Amino acid sequence: MIGGDAAGMSAASQARRLKGPDELEIVAFERGHFASYSACGIPYWVGGDVPERDRLIARTPEEHRARGIDLRLRTEVTEIDVDRGRVRTRDAGSGAESWTPYDKLVIATGARPIRPDLPGADAAGVHGVQTLDDGQALLDTLARSGGRRAVVVGAGYIGVEMAEALINRGYQVTVVNRGREPMSTLDPDMGRLVHRAMEGLGITMVNGTGVTGLPTDDDGRVRGVATPAAEYPADVVVLGIGVRPQTSLARAAGLPLGDHGGLLTDRAMRVRGHENIWAGGDCVEVLDLVSGQQRHIPLGTHANKHGQVIGTNAAGGYATFPGVVGTAVSKVCDLEIARTGLREKDAHRAGLRFVTATIESTSRAGYYPDASPMTVKMLAEHRTGRLLGVQIVGREGAGKRVDIAAVALTAGMTVEQMTSLDLGYAPPFSPVWDPVLVAARKAVKAVRQRA
Ligand SMILES: Cc1cc2nc3c(=O)[nH]c(=O)nc-3n(C[C@H](O)[C@H](O)[C@H](O)COP(=O)(O)OP(=O)(O)OC[C@H]3O[C@@H](n4cnc5c(N)ncnc54)[C@H](O)[C@@H]3O)c2cc1C
């Protein structure tokens, strides 16, 4: 296994479940200090909701080793020799290099965060949040910094989650974002709701602007974020501007990569054209079941499932990963943000004609205490009425409602079929017509009008 986190260690654990140490020797190389950690939990650890780092570690190295997985931390794989079936490794402590042979190889190297090639990007006080080491470094800066101003660069889900974390730490937060609206995984009209809500939380939103540099003081510490129009002062800067598949090793080994730079696999997560090599997690491209196109969607939920499939197959069993519908959920303070399926621009790109329906509803029956507004946007295919995508922005209860749509998308349902879904109802949980069903009804009308 190359890579000791979600995909790699899920694969190792699953393979070990199916085959004992006498039948299958498993060696996992991880270049970092940690394995089996939840990067997804970093914003909540930094923000103080999760009190300590170790809560984010699903299984310790000792636990893996006790189960017969030879996990080697601080050991980087520097080369894959496909012809001879071996990998070259370097020990981070001693620098010693050696070759390890394999019969079966699993590549689970994840994604690498994009770092802007700008003056000051590596200055003290500028942080990414990809690994537990990154999270610890950021917490150390927050503890040391006497300041109170933070700038987050990027307004994807990691950017908005980090904005919340910094608010929880008592910082005045500015988010600088190149996109027209935050959360580019939503259509701009839904992103606009997130924008307004974030401003309502006291976050300064600077959209539609690139960063030109990260000015530093005489000690080399970051002192702000510069854009063409202004400089935003900062005691700490967090970068959340996206990731790319980490596939330089695979590329050098001549393994097949797709248009998005991720490894290409079949449904068994086997690297195309290579019987004994599997790959999964953030380093692969996945099939989008709605558009039928290959995409790079780096999410822990996929990485864990890939690992299960790979572990089963590498141990001689049979499992497949059919693809994804692109479901993701996030939050900034009490605002929940969810999406699944295609945005308008994805549908255009896939050559699909569609209608949209956007509705306002509430999280509970209108008369029930604490009912809060919720906006649901739905895309349906022109003529057929097939559900194409759903986006939801609201407060408590909004986010996980998207799972109804994820199931409907996976089942290939039409919006008309969705209107008769037998969803649970009681006043504390939803209005009698759930917001998702209200959106489906409106989408049905739009499909009929178009027809
Ligand atoms: C802040 C944050 C919040 C997130 N929140 C969510 C969320 O809410 N929901 C969600 O679904 N996803 C979330 N994610 C994404 C999720 O964490 C990733 O999709 C998931 O960790 C991918 O697992 P992976 O095993 O493919 O890659 P990674 O977790 O990146 O693990 C890859 C491992 O491989 C190691 N490695 C790489 N190259 C080598 C090499 N040459 N030799 C040895 N080791 C190597 C790396 O050190 C790394 O530990 C979040 C990510 C971040 C950063």
PDB file of N, CA and C in Angstrom, residues 15 18 27 32 58 62 78 161 184 217 224 262 265 273 304 342 346 379 393 402 421 438 446:
ATOM      1  N   ALA A  15      -8.450  -6.214   3.378  1.00  0.00           N
ATOM      2  CA  ALA A  15      -7.694  -7.389   2.901  1.00  0.00           C
ATOM      3  C   ALA A  15      -7.331  -8.289   4.079  1.00  0.00           C
ATOM      4  N   LEU A  18     -10.087 -10.493   5.256  1.00  0.00           N
ATOM      5  CA  LEU A  18     -10.374 -11.635   4.380  1.00  0.00           C
ATOM      6  C   LEU A  18      -9.249 -12.658   4.354  1.00  0.00           C
ATOM      7  N   VAL A  27       2.202  -4.716   3.605  1.00  0.00           N
ATOM      8  CA  VAL A  27       3.118  -3.647   4.032  1.00  0.00           C
ATOM      9  C   VAL A  27       2.518  -2.333   3.557  1.00  0.00           C
ATOM     10  N   GLY A  32       3.998  10.364   6.131  1.00  0.00           N
ATOM     11  CA  GLY A  32       3.753  11.296   7.228  1.00  0.00           C
ATOM     12  C   GLY A  32       3.912  10.636   8.596  1.00  0.00           C
ATOM     13  N   ALA A  58      -8.496   7.135  13.598  1.00  0.00           N
ATOM     14  CA  ALA A  58      -9.468   6.029  13.668  1.00  0.00           C
ATOM     15  C   ALA A  58      -8.823   4.775  14.230  1.00  0.00           C
ATOM     16  N   GLU A  62      -0.161   1.120  16.184  1.00  0.00           N
ATOM     17  CA  GLU A  62       0.003  -0.102  16.994  1.00  0.00           C
ATOM     18  C   GLU A  62      -1.171  -1.052  16.735  1.00  0.00           C
ATOM     19  N   THR A  78       9.360   6.452  -3.425  1.00  0.00           N
ATOM     20  CA  THR A  78       9.909   7.440  -4.362  1.00  0.00           C
ATOM     21  C   THR A  78       9.869   6.951  -5.807  1.00  0.00           C
ATOM     22  N   GLU A 161     -15.452  25.992   6.049  1.00  0.00           N
ATOM     23  CA  GLU A 161     -15.336  25.317   7.352  1.00  0.00           C
ATOM     24  C   GLU A 161     -14.225  25.953   8.194  1.00  0.00           C
ATOM     25  N   SER A 184     -18.246  27.103  -5.030  1.00  0.00           N
ATOM     26  CA  SER A 184     -18.412  26.951  -6.475  1.00  0.00           C
ATOM     27  C   SER A 184     -18.980  25.580  -6.849  1.00  0.00           C
ATOM     28  N   ASP A 217       6.057  40.938   7.221  1.00  0.00           N
ATOM     29  CA  ASP A 217       6.735  41.999   7.972  1.00  0.00           C
ATOM     30  C   ASP A 217       8.240  41.720   7.973  1.00  0.00           C
ATOM     31  N   GLY A 224      -0.650  40.016   5.789  1.00  0.00           N
ATOM     32  CA  GLY A 224      -1.909  40.270   5.104  1.00  0.00           C
ATOM     33  C   GLY A 224      -1.987  39.527   3.791  1.00  0.00           C
ATOM     34  N   GLY A 262      -6.022  12.325 -12.587  1.00  0.00           N
ATOM     35  CA  GLY A 262      -6.187  11.198 -11.662  1.00  0.00           C
ATOM     36  C   GLY A 262      -5.952   9.875 -12.365  1.00  0.00           C
ATOM     37  N   THR A 265      -9.106   3.813 -13.435  1.00  0.00           N
ATOM     38  CA  THR A 265      -9.291   2.433 -12.972  1.00  0.00           C
ATOM     39  C   THR A 265     -10.546   1.841 -13.621  1.00  0.00           C
ATOM     40  N   GLY A 273      -5.335  -1.696 -17.410  1.00  0.00           N
ATOM     41  CA  GLY A 273      -4.216  -2.342 -18.118  1.00  0.00           C
ATOM     42  C   GLY A 273      -3.214  -3.001 -17.186  1.00  0.00           C
ATOM     43  N   ASN A 304     -12.968   5.805   1.408  1.00  0.00           N
ATOM     44  CA  ASN A 304     -13.212   4.644   2.268  1.00  0.00           C
ATOM     45  C   ASN A 304     -13.868   3.506   1.496  1.00  0.00           C
ATOM     46  N   LEU A 342     -25.725  17.251 -10.722  1.00  0.00           N
ATOM     47  CA  LEU A 342     -25.121  18.245 -11.622  1.00  0.00           C
ATOM     48  C   LEU A 342     -25.567  19.658 -11.273  1.00  0.00           C
ATOM     49  N   ASP A 346     -22.537  21.921 -15.220  1.00  0.00           N
ATOM     50  CA  ASP A 346     -22.203  20.502 -15.487  1.00  0.00           C
ATOM     51  C   ASP A 346     -23.168  19.924 -16.518  1.00  0.00           C
ATOM     52  N   LEU A 379     -32.646  20.391 -10.481  1.00  0.00           N
ATOM     53  CA  LEU A 379     -32.491  20.351 -11.939  1.00  0.00           C
ATOM     54  C   LEU A 379     -33.090  19.043 -12.444  1.00  0.00           C
ATOM     55  N   VAL A 393     -29.651  24.941   0.720  1.00  0.00           N
ATOM     56  CA  VAL A 393     -29.002  25.849   1.677  1.00  0.00           C
ATOM     57  C   VAL A 393     -30.048  26.188   2.743  1.00  0.00           C
ATOM     58  N   VAL A 402     -30.256  16.267   1.559  1.00  0.00           N
ATOM     59  CA  VAL A 402     -29.760  16.017   0.203  1.00  0.00           C
ATOM     60  C   VAL A 402     -29.649  14.513  -0.066  1.00  0.00           C
ATOM     61  N   LEU A 421     -42.694  10.048  -3.095  1.00  0.00           N
ATOM     62  CA  LEU A 421     -41.841   9.333  -2.126  1.00  0.00           C
ATOM     63  C   LEU A 421     -42.480   9.387  -0.739  1.00  0.00           C
ATOM     64  N   VAL A 438     -41.535  19.512  -2.295  1.00  0.00           N
ATOM     65  CA  VAL A 438     -42.071  20.757  -2.854  1.00  0.00           C
ATOM     66  C   VAL A 438     -41.257  21.136  -4.104  1.00  0.00           C
ATOM     67  N   ALA A 446     -42.359  22.514 -14.256  1.00  0.00           N
ATOM     68  CA  ALA A 446     -41.436  23.117 -15.229  1.00  0.00           C
ATOM     69  C   ALA A 446     -41.191  22.165 -16.400  1.00  0.00           C
TER      70      ALA A 446
END
